Amino acid sequence: MKLVNIQAELKAPKNQVNSFGKYKYRSAEDIIEAVKPILFKHQTALLISDEIVQVADRVYVKATAMLIDETNEELPVKVYGWAREEEVKKGMDAAQITGSASSYARKYALNGLFAIDDTKDADSTNEHKDEVGEEKRMKLIALLENTIWDESLKSKQAIKISAYTTNEQYDKAHRIILANQNK
């Protein structure tokens, strides 16, 4: 399968440096730049899109990453990344806030699609241990698409899943999602 080969070949180093936090990170643009020659080699194209989703009084950017092959057929995987827009962020206008949320959501979608593990990234300032990891959360969110639930419930569940850090939370959600798959 092409995706497995692309995942195995992709090396996306953390070349960016956050001068404030003094840590290295990779952006969505870094991942895209690293994967382009591999996609070309495998005659595959990456498509990324954003959707603005409002849940209660919060606004999220839902990024979708998927691959198509040389026949323009979708490969059987779409991965979603979510990021919440801040209501106000010092020094940023509304377009910059949305752009920032889009960049994060796209990065998380690409991480899931290409099996990039960012659990050691300093993007997250959580002090507690993340037992689950971004890759497992993204796979769980991808399973939501084939459930019997409406889009609103899928969106709410995806937002909850994106905050899960314990295996107990993951296992419970996994059981519920599998029990509600379309037959």
Short mmCIF file of C-alpha atoms in Angstrom, two decimals:
data_model
loop_
_atom_site.label_atom_id
_atom_site.label_comp_id
_atom_site.label_asym_id
_atom_site.label_seq_id
_atom_site.Cartn_x
_atom_site.Cartn_y
_atom_site.Cartn_z
CA MET A 1 0.00 0.00 0.00
CA LYS A 2 1.30 3.43 -0.94
CA LEU A 3 0.54 5.08 2.39
CA VAL A 4 2.67 2.60 4.32
CA ASN A 5 5.61 3.24 1.98
CA ILE A 6 5.18 7.01 2.22
CA GLN A 7 5.02 6.83 6.03
CA ALA A 8 8.17 4.69 6.14
CA GLU A 9 10.14 7.01 3.85
CA LEU A 10 9.07 10.32 5.38
CA LYS A 11 11.57 12.10 7.59
CA ALA A 12 10.28 15.44 8.85
CA PRO A 13 12.87 16.87 11.23
CA LYS A 14 12.10 19.65 13.68
CA ASN A 15 13.97 22.49 12.01
CA GLN A 16 12.00 25.40 13.49
CA VAL A 17 13.08 26.98 16.78
CA ASN A 18 10.76 28.74 19.18
CA SER A 19 12.92 31.54 20.54
CA PHE A 20 10.64 32.16 23.52
CA GLY A 21 10.35 28.56 24.74
CA LYS A 22 13.77 27.49 23.39
CA TYR A 23 12.47 24.29 21.78
CA LYS A 24 12.50 22.80 18.30
CA TYR A 25 9.33 21.97 16.41
CA ARG A 26 8.04 21.18 12.94
CA SER A 27 5.23 23.04 11.20
CA ALA A 28 2.63 21.78 8.73
CA GLU A 29 4.68 23.50 6.03
CA ASP A 30 7.79 21.53 7.08
CA ILE A 31 5.88 18.25 6.82
CA ILE A 32 4.47 19.17 3.40
CA GLU A 33 7.90 20.17 2.11
CA ALA A 34 9.42 16.89 3.32
CA VAL A 35 6.67 14.70 1.87
CA LYS A 36 6.37 16.30 -1.61
CA PRO A 37 9.21 14.34 -3.28
CA ILE A 38 7.96 11.10 -1.73
CA LEU A 39 4.43 11.75 -2.98
CA PHE A 40 5.82 12.41 -6.46
CA LYS A 41 7.80 9.17 -6.35
CA HIS A 42 4.64 7.22 -5.48
CA GLN A 43 2.45 9.18 -7.95
CA THR A 44 0.26 10.39 -5.13
CA ALA A 45 -1.05 13.84 -4.22
CA LEU A 46 -1.89 15.31 -0.83
CA LEU A 47 -5.12 17.26 -0.42
CA ILE A 48 -5.72 19.39 2.66
CA SER A 49 -8.84 21.39 3.43
CA ASP A 50 -10.21 23.34 6.38
CA GLU A 51 -13.70 23.65 7.74
CA ILE A 52 -14.85 26.04 10.45
CA VAL A 53 -16.99 24.22 13.02
CA GLN A 54 -18.87 25.90 15.85
CA VAL A 55 -19.62 23.79 18.91
CA ALA A 56 -21.63 25.68 21.50
CA ASP A 57 -19.83 29.03 21.89
CA ARG A 58 -16.44 27.76 20.66
CA VAL A 59 -15.06 27.91 17.13
CA TYR A 60 -12.77 25.16 15.84
CA VAL A 61 -10.87 24.60 12.64
CA LYS A 62 -11.27 21.04 11.35
CA ALA A 63 -8.52 20.19 8.86
CA THR A 64 -8.85 17.17 6.58
CA ALA A 65 -5.80 15.51 5.02
CA MET A 66 -6.15 12.80 2.39
CA LEU A 67 -4.25 11.28 -0.50
CA ILE A 68 -5.28 10.63 -4.09
CA ASP A 69 -3.38 8.45 -6.52
CA GLU A 70 -2.51 9.01 -10.19
CA THR A 71 -6.03 7.94 -11.25
CA ASN A 72 -7.52 10.69 -9.01
CA GLU A 73 -9.03 8.04 -6.76
CA GLU A 74 -9.01 8.71 -3.04
CA LEU A 75 -6.95 6.33 -0.98
CA PRO A 76 -9.15 4.84 1.74
CA VAL A 77 -8.03 7.13 4.54
CA LYS A 78 -8.90 10.66 5.61
CA VAL A 79 -7.44 12.10 8.75
CA TYR A 80 -8.80 15.06 10.68
CA GLY A 81 -7.00 17.53 12.88
CA TRP A 82 -8.74 19.97 15.19
CA ALA A 83 -7.66 23.26 16.72
CA ARG A 84 -9.69 25.77 18.68
CA GLU A 85 -9.64 29.42 17.76
CA GLU A 86 -8.77 31.72 20.62
CA GLU A 87 -11.36 34.44 21.11
CA VAL A 88 -8.63 37.02 21.53
CA LYS A 89 -4.90 36.64 21.13
CA LYS A 90 -2.67 39.58 21.93
CA GLY A 91 -1.18 41.18 18.84
CA MET A 92 -3.30 39.17 16.37
CA ASP A 93 -6.30 40.14 14.29
CA ALA A 94 -9.16 37.72 13.50
CA ALA A 95 -7.58 36.46 10.27
CA GLN A 96 -4.29 35.71 12.04
CA ILE A 97 -6.11 33.83 14.81
CA THR A 98 -7.93 31.66 12.26
CA GLY A 99 -4.71 31.16 10.31
CA SER A 100 -2.89 30.03 13.44
CA ALA A 101 -5.65 27.56 14.33
CA SER A 102 -5.63 26.30 10.73
CA SER A 103 -1.87 25.70 10.87
CA TYR A 104 -2.20 23.68 14.07
CA ALA A 105 -5.18 21.68 12.77
CA ARG A 106 -3.35 20.91 9.51
CA LYS A 107 -0.25 19.85 11.41
CA TYR A 108 -2.28 17.45 13.54
CA ALA A 109 -4.05 16.02 10.47
CA LEU A 110 -0.70 15.51 8.72
CA ASN A 111 0.76 13.94 11.87
CA GLY A 112 -2.08 11.44 11.87
CA LEU A 113 -1.95 10.71 8.14
CA PHE A 114 1.80 10.19 8.02
CA ALA A 115 2.14 8.58 11.50
CA ILE A 116 4.34 11.35 12.88
CA ASP A 117 4.56 11.20 16.65
CA ASP A 118 4.82 14.63 18.28
CA THR A 119 4.36 13.49 21.86
CA LYS A 120 7.80 14.91 22.71
CA ASP A 121 6.94 18.25 21.12
CA ALA A 122 6.94 21.33 23.30
CA ASP A 123 3.81 22.53 21.46
CA SER A 124 1.98 20.93 24.34
CA THR A 125 2.56 22.46 27.74
CA ASN A 126 0.72 19.74 29.65
CA GLU A 127 2.65 18.68 32.71
CA HIS A 128 0.87 15.33 33.04
CA LYS A 129 1.93 12.25 31.10
CA ASP A 130 0.23 11.60 27.76
CA GLU A 131 -0.35 7.85 27.73
CA VAL A 132 -2.27 7.90 24.45
CA GLY A 133 -0.27 9.99 21.99
CA GLU A 134 -1.44 12.05 19.04
CA GLU A 135 -1.36 9.18 16.55
CA LYS A 136 -3.84 7.05 18.52
CA ARG A 137 -6.11 10.06 19.09
CA MET A 138 -6.12 10.81 15.34
CA LYS A 139 -6.95 7.19 14.49
CA LEU A 140 -9.83 7.27 16.97
CA ILE A 141 -11.12 10.52 15.47
CA ALA A 142 -10.91 8.96 12.00
CA LEU A 143 -13.15 6.10 13.21
CA LEU A 144 -15.85 8.66 14.01
CA GLU A 145 -16.53 9.20 10.31
CA ASN A 146 -18.10 5.75 9.92
CA THR A 147 -20.39 5.98 12.95
CA ILE A 148 -24.16 6.29 12.89
CA TRP A 149 -23.88 9.67 14.64
CA ASP A 150 -24.77 13.00 13.04
CA GLU A 151 -22.04 15.53 12.17
CA SER A 152 -22.66 17.63 15.27
CA LEU A 153 -22.11 14.69 17.61
CA LYS A 154 -19.07 13.54 15.61
CA SER A 155 -17.56 17.01 15.96
CA LYS A 156 -18.20 17.14 19.70
CA GLN A 157 -16.68 13.68 20.17
CA ALA A 158 -13.61 14.61 18.09
CA ILE A 159 -13.01 17.64 20.29
CA LYS A 160 -13.29 15.52 23.44
CA ILE A 161 -10.97 12.84 22.02
CA SER A 162 -8.33 15.43 21.14
CA ALA A 163 -7.95 16.13 24.88
CA TYR A 164 -7.70 12.48 26.00
CA THR A 165 -4.39 11.63 27.65
CA THR A 166 -5.13 8.41 29.57
CA ASN A 167 -5.50 4.88 28.25
CA GLU A 168 -8.71 4.56 30.25
CA GLN A 169 -10.29 7.48 28.35
CA TYR A 170 -9.04 6.09 25.04
CA ASP A 171 -10.26 2.52 25.67
CA LYS A 172 -13.72 3.66 26.75
CA ALA A 173 -14.14 5.92 23.69
CA HIS A 174 -12.79 3.19 21.39
CA ARG A 175 -15.38 0.68 22.66
CA ILE A 176 -18.24 3.17 22.26
CA ILE A 177 -17.17 4.22 18.75
CA LEU A 178 -16.79 0.61 17.56
CA ALA A 179 -20.23 -0.23 18.96
CA ASN A 180 -21.74 2.63 16.92
CA GLN A 181 -20.16 1.92 13.52
CA ASN A 182 -22.35 1.77 10.41
CA LYS A 183 -22.91 -1.84 9.45
#
